[in-house]
Amino acid sequence: MNGIIVINKEKGYTSHDVVAKLRRILNTRKIGHTGTLDPEATGVLPVCIGKATKICDMILNSQKEYIAGIKFGITTDTQDIFGNVISQKEPCASIEEIKEAILSFEGEIEQIPPMYSAIKVDGKKLYEYARSGVEVERTSRKVKIEKIEICEVSKENALIKVSCSKGTYIRTLCDDIGKKLGFGACMESLVRTKSSIFDIEKSIKIDDLNLDNYKDYIINIDEVFLDYEKIVVNDEIKMRLINGAKSTLDKDEGKYRVYDKDGNFICVGKVIFYNKRNVIVSEKLFYV
């Protein structure tokens, strides 16, 4: 059993809960998720099964899309509505000022990771320090907000759609928007609508998945690489790729989806210029 199932995670489940339940449903151990979602967040959680676990890191590092609710005038220790309230102020900006503040975060920005996160410092997760009442100094890091679309906005709340790079904390984005406005804000709700090529329209809730219908939702590994040109290789090149060897190939430099003559997906191959000729090597092997 190999492929990806896009789970629409519901509130109350951790990402690990989803993996554990899927292992029981499918009766297989080789399953991995592709990036945590907070228990109170919902939406797209691609889960890799079998050989597809080799691309967990690739999906984890891909672009994401979220729909987030923002509550103005409140800040909390977790930067979302579920934390302990730190401050409350009356929102005192116009709708245009709120819109301007939100959209100012498009592009490459600096974010300080929240204390309530799984980032490790000295071998310990930040949220473990936070639960002990210890504040740890964190280094800001660059993230990219590709696009922010304002879906709804009032003086008390906003609903935004955010396309962003890996490592972006939407809770922190909401908190930073509140800081810019001068009266604070926190995240009220969060739905991940897309992760890499996987969107919420093709997802299924874990409680609706079973052995009878899982094949309707499993996505073949090679579908992740449809942007790469497909090539078919002979048995000799196939065996060399499987064994990690280079093979001369009359193709332009770049990445390819490589299949054998029977239609089996072998690998993502990379053509490089080597020793005065173009050769192909396996970059991600899925055949064995």
Coordinates of C-alpha atoms in Angstrom, one line a residue:
M1 CA 0.0 0.0 0.0
N2 CA 1.7 3.2 -1.2
G3 CA 0.4 6.7 -1.8
I4 CA -1.0 9.8 -0.1
I5 CA -4.4 10.3 1.6
V6 CA -5.4 13.9 2.2
I7 CA -7.1 14.0 5.6
N8 CA -9.4 16.9 6.5
K9 CA -8.4 17.1 10.2
E10 CA -11.2 18.0 12.6
K11 CA -10.9 19.9 15.9
G12 CA -9.7 18.0 18.9
Y13 CA -7.4 15.7 16.9
T14 CA -3.6 16.1 16.9
S15 CA -1.7 15.2 13.8
H16 CA -0.3 12.2 15.7
D17 CA -3.9 11.1 16.5
V18 CA -4.7 11.0 12.8
V19 CA -1.7 8.9 12.0
A20 CA -2.4 6.4 14.9
K21 CA -6.0 6.0 13.7
L22 CA -5.1 5.6 10.1
R23 CA -2.6 2.9 11.1
R24 CA -5.5 1.0 12.8
I25 CA -7.9 1.5 9.8
L26 CA -5.4 0.4 7.1
N27 CA -3.5 -2.1 9.3
T28 CA -0.1 -0.8 8.3
R29 CA 2.7 0.8 10.3
K30 CA 4.6 2.7 7.6
I31 CA 2.6 6.0 7.7
G32 CA 3.8 9.6 8.3
H33 CA 2.2 13.0 8.4
T34 CA 3.6 16.0 6.6
G35 CA 3.5 18.8 9.2
T36 CA 1.5 19.3 12.4
L37 CA -1.7 21.2 12.7
D38 CA -2.7 22.5 16.1
P39 CA -5.5 20.4 17.8
E40 CA -8.0 23.3 17.4
A41 CA -7.1 23.9 13.8
T42 CA -8.8 22.0 11.0
G43 CA -8.1 21.2 7.4
V44 CA -5.6 19.6 5.0
L45 CA -3.2 17.1 6.5
P46 CA -1.6 14.9 3.8
V47 CA -0.6 11.5 5.2
C48 CA 2.0 9.5 3.4
I49 CA 1.7 5.7 3.3
G50 CA 4.4 3.1 2.4
K51 CA 6.9 4.3 -0.1
A52 CA 5.3 7.7 -0.1
T53 CA 6.9 8.4 3.3
K54 CA 10.0 9.2 1.3
I55 CA 8.4 12.5 0.2
C56 CA 7.1 13.6 3.7
D57 CA 9.9 16.2 3.9
M58 CA 9.2 17.6 0.5
I59 CA 5.5 18.2 1.3
L60 CA 6.5 19.6 4.7
N61 CA 8.7 22.1 3.0
S62 CA 6.1 23.2 0.4
Q63 CA 3.9 26.2 0.3
K64 CA 0.7 26.3 2.4
E65 CA -2.7 28.1 2.2
Y66 CA -4.8 28.9 5.2
I67 CA -8.1 30.7 6.1
A68 CA -7.7 32.4 9.5
G69 CA -10.1 34.3 11.7
I70 CA -8.6 37.3 13.6
K71 CA -10.1 38.7 16.8
F72 CA -9.0 42.3 17.4
G73 CA -8.4 43.9 20.8
I74 CA -7.3 40.7 22.6
T75 CA -3.8 39.2 23.1
T76 CA -3.1 35.8 24.7
D77 CA -0.1 33.8 25.7
T78 CA -0.7 31.3 22.9
Q79 CA -1.5 34.0 20.3
D80 CA -4.9 32.3 19.7
I81 CA -8.3 32.6 21.3
F82 CA -7.7 29.5 23.4
G83 CA -4.9 30.9 25.5
N84 CA -4.8 33.0 28.7
V85 CA -5.7 36.6 28.0
I86 CA -2.8 39.0 28.4
S87 CA -4.4 42.3 27.4
Q88 CA -7.7 43.7 26.2
K89 CA -8.2 47.0 24.4
E90 CA -11.0 48.6 22.4
P91 CA -10.2 48.3 18.7
C92 CA -9.9 51.9 17.5
A93 CA -9.0 51.8 13.8
S94 CA -11.0 52.4 10.7
I95 CA -11.7 49.5 8.3
E96 CA -9.3 51.0 5.8
E97 CA -6.5 51.2 8.5
I98 CA -7.2 47.5 9.4
K99 CA -7.0 46.5 5.7
E100 CA -3.8 48.4 5.2
A101 CA -2.2 46.8 8.3
I102 CA -3.2 43.3 7.2
L103 CA -1.9 43.7 3.6
S104 CA 1.4 45.2 4.8
F105 CA 2.5 41.7 5.8
E106 CA 2.7 40.5 2.2
G107 CA 6.2 39.6 1.1
E108 CA 9.2 38.5 3.0
I109 CA 8.9 39.2 6.7
E110 CA 10.6 38.4 10.0
Q111 CA 8.7 36.3 12.5
I112 CA 9.7 35.4 16.0
P113 CA 8.3 31.8 16.6
P114 CA 5.7 31.6 19.4
M115 CA 6.6 30.1 22.8
Y116 CA 3.7 27.6 22.2
S117 CA 5.4 25.8 19.3
A118 CA 7.2 22.5 18.8
I119 CA 10.5 24.2 17.9
K120 CA 13.3 22.7 20.0
V121 CA 15.8 24.8 22.1
D122 CA 18.5 22.8 23.9
G123 CA 16.7 19.6 23.2
K124 CA 13.4 20.8 24.7
K125 CA 10.3 22.0 22.8
L126 CA 9.3 25.6 23.3
Y127 CA 5.8 24.7 24.5
E128 CA 7.4 22.6 27.3
Y129 CA 9.2 25.7 28.5
A130 CA 6.0 27.8 28.2
R131 CA 4.0 25.3 30.2
S132 CA 6.6 25.6 33.0
G133 CA 6.3 29.4 32.9
V134 CA 9.8 29.8 31.4
E135 CA 10.3 32.4 28.6
V136 CA 13.0 31.4 26.1
E137 CA 14.7 33.9 23.9
R138 CA 13.9 33.1 20.2
T139 CA 15.7 34.3 17.1
S140 CA 13.5 35.8 14.4
R141 CA 13.5 34.1 11.0
K142 CA 12.5 35.0 7.5
V143 CA 9.2 33.6 6.1
K144 CA 7.4 34.6 2.9
I145 CA 3.7 35.6 2.8
E146 CA 3.0 35.1 -0.9
K147 CA -0.5 36.6 -0.8
I148 CA -3.1 37.8 1.7
E149 CA -6.7 38.0 0.6
I150 CA -9.2 39.8 3.0
C151 CA -12.4 37.8 2.9
E152 CA -14.3 39.6 5.6
V153 CA -13.4 42.6 7.9
S154 CA -15.0 44.6 10.6
K155 CA -13.6 46.7 13.5
E156 CA -13.8 43.6 15.7
N157 CA -12.9 40.7 13.4
A158 CA -11.4 39.7 10.1
L159 CA -11.2 36.6 8.0
I160 CA -8.2 36.3 5.7
K161 CA -6.8 33.8 3.2
V162 CA -3.0 33.4 3.4
S163 CA -0.6 31.7 1.0
C164 CA 2.8 31.3 2.7
S165 CA 6.1 29.5 2.9
K166 CA 6.9 26.7 5.2
G167 CA 7.6 27.7 8.8
T168 CA 5.0 30.5 8.9
Y169 CA 3.0 30.7 12.1
I170 CA -0.4 32.1 11.3
R171 CA -1.0 32.7 15.0
T172 CA 2.1 35.0 15.1
L173 CA 0.9 36.8 11.9
C174 CA -2.4 37.6 13.6
D175 CA -0.5 38.8 16.8
D176 CA 1.8 40.9 14.7
I177 CA -1.1 42.5 12.8
G178 CA -2.6 43.4 16.2
K179 CA 0.7 44.9 17.3
K180 CA 0.9 47.0 14.2
L181 CA -2.6 48.3 14.8
G182 CA -1.7 49.2 18.4
F183 CA -4.5 47.3 20.2
G184 CA -3.5 43.7 19.8
A185 CA -5.1 40.7 18.1
C186 CA -5.2 36.9 18.3
M187 CA -6.1 34.1 16.0
E188 CA -9.7 33.1 16.3
S189 CA -9.9 30.1 13.9
L190 CA -7.6 28.3 11.4
V191 CA -8.4 26.1 8.4
R192 CA -5.5 24.8 6.3
T193 CA -7.0 24.7 2.8
K194 CA -3.9 23.6 0.8
S195 CA -0.5 22.0 1.4
S196 CA 1.7 21.5 -1.7
I197 CA -0.6 20.2 -4.5
F198 CA -3.2 18.9 -2.0
D199 CA -6.3 20.9 -1.4
I200 CA -9.3 20.5 0.9
E201 CA -11.8 19.6 -1.9
K202 CA -10.1 16.2 -2.3
S203 CA -9.8 15.5 1.4
I204 CA -11.7 13.1 3.7
K205 CA -12.4 13.2 7.4
I206 CA -10.7 10.4 9.3
D207 CA -14.0 9.2 10.8
D208 CA -15.3 8.7 7.2
L209 CA -12.4 6.6 6.0
N210 CA -12.5 2.8 6.1
L211 CA -11.0 -0.2 4.3
D212 CA -13.9 -0.2 1.9
N213 CA -13.4 3.3 0.6
Y214 CA -9.7 4.3 1.1
K215 CA -8.8 3.4 -2.5
D216 CA -11.1 6.2 -3.7
Y217 CA -8.9 8.7 -1.8
I218 CA -5.4 7.4 -2.1
I219 CA -3.2 9.5 -4.5
N220 CA -0.4 7.8 -6.4
I221 CA 3.1 9.0 -5.5
D222 CA 3.9 10.1 -9.1
E223 CA 1.0 12.6 -9.1
V224 CA 3.1 14.8 -6.8
F225 CA 5.6 15.2 -9.6
L226 CA 3.3 16.0 -12.6
D227 CA 5.3 19.2 -13.2
Y228 CA 8.2 17.0 -14.3
E229 CA 8.3 15.6 -17.8
K230 CA 7.6 11.8 -18.0
I231 CA 10.3 9.5 -19.6
V232 CA 10.4 5.8 -20.1
V233 CA 13.7 4.0 -19.8
N234 CA 14.9 0.5 -20.9
D235 CA 15.7 -2.3 -18.4
E236 CA 19.4 -1.5 -18.4
I237 CA 19.0 2.1 -17.3
K238 CA 16.2 1.0 -14.9
M239 CA 18.6 -1.4 -13.1
R240 CA 21.4 1.2 -13.0
L241 CA 19.0 3.8 -11.5
I242 CA 17.8 1.3 -8.9
N243 CA 21.4 0.6 -7.9
G244 CA 22.4 4.2 -7.7
A245 CA 24.5 4.3 -10.8
K246 CA 24.6 7.0 -13.5
S247 CA 23.4 6.3 -17.1
T248 CA 24.0 8.3 -20.2
L249 CA 20.8 9.9 -21.4
D250 CA 20.1 12.2 -24.3
K251 CA 17.9 14.6 -22.4
D252 CA 18.2 18.2 -21.2
E253 CA 19.4 18.9 -17.7
G254 CA 16.6 18.9 -15.2
K255 CA 14.2 16.6 -13.2
Y256 CA 12.0 13.9 -14.7
R257 CA 9.4 11.3 -13.8
V258 CA 11.0 8.0 -14.7
Y259 CA 9.0 4.9 -15.6
D260 CA 9.9 1.5 -16.9
K261 CA 8.3 0.0 -20.1
D262 CA 5.5 -1.6 -18.0
G263 CA 4.4 1.7 -16.6
N264 CA 5.9 1.3 -13.1
F265 CA 7.1 4.6 -11.5
I266 CA 10.8 4.1 -10.7
C267 CA 12.0 7.4 -9.4
V268 CA 12.4 11.1 -9.8
G269 CA 15.5 11.3 -12.0
K270 CA 17.9 14.2 -12.4
V271 CA 19.8 14.7 -15.6
I272 CA 23.1 16.4 -15.1
F273 CA 26.2 17.2 -17.2
Y274 CA 28.9 14.8 -16.1
N275 CA 32.2 13.9 -17.8
K276 CA 31.4 15.7 -21.0
R277 CA 27.9 14.1 -21.4
N278 CA 24.4 14.2 -20.0
V279 CA 23.6 11.5 -17.5
I280 CA 20.6 10.6 -15.3
V281 CA 20.8 9.7 -11.6
S282 CA 18.0 8.8 -9.2
E283 CA 17.1 11.6 -6.8
K284 CA 14.1 9.9 -5.1
L285 CA 13.7 6.1 -5.7
F286 CA 10.3 4.5 -5.3
Y287 CA 10.6 1.2 -7.1
V288 CA 12.1 -0.9 -4.3

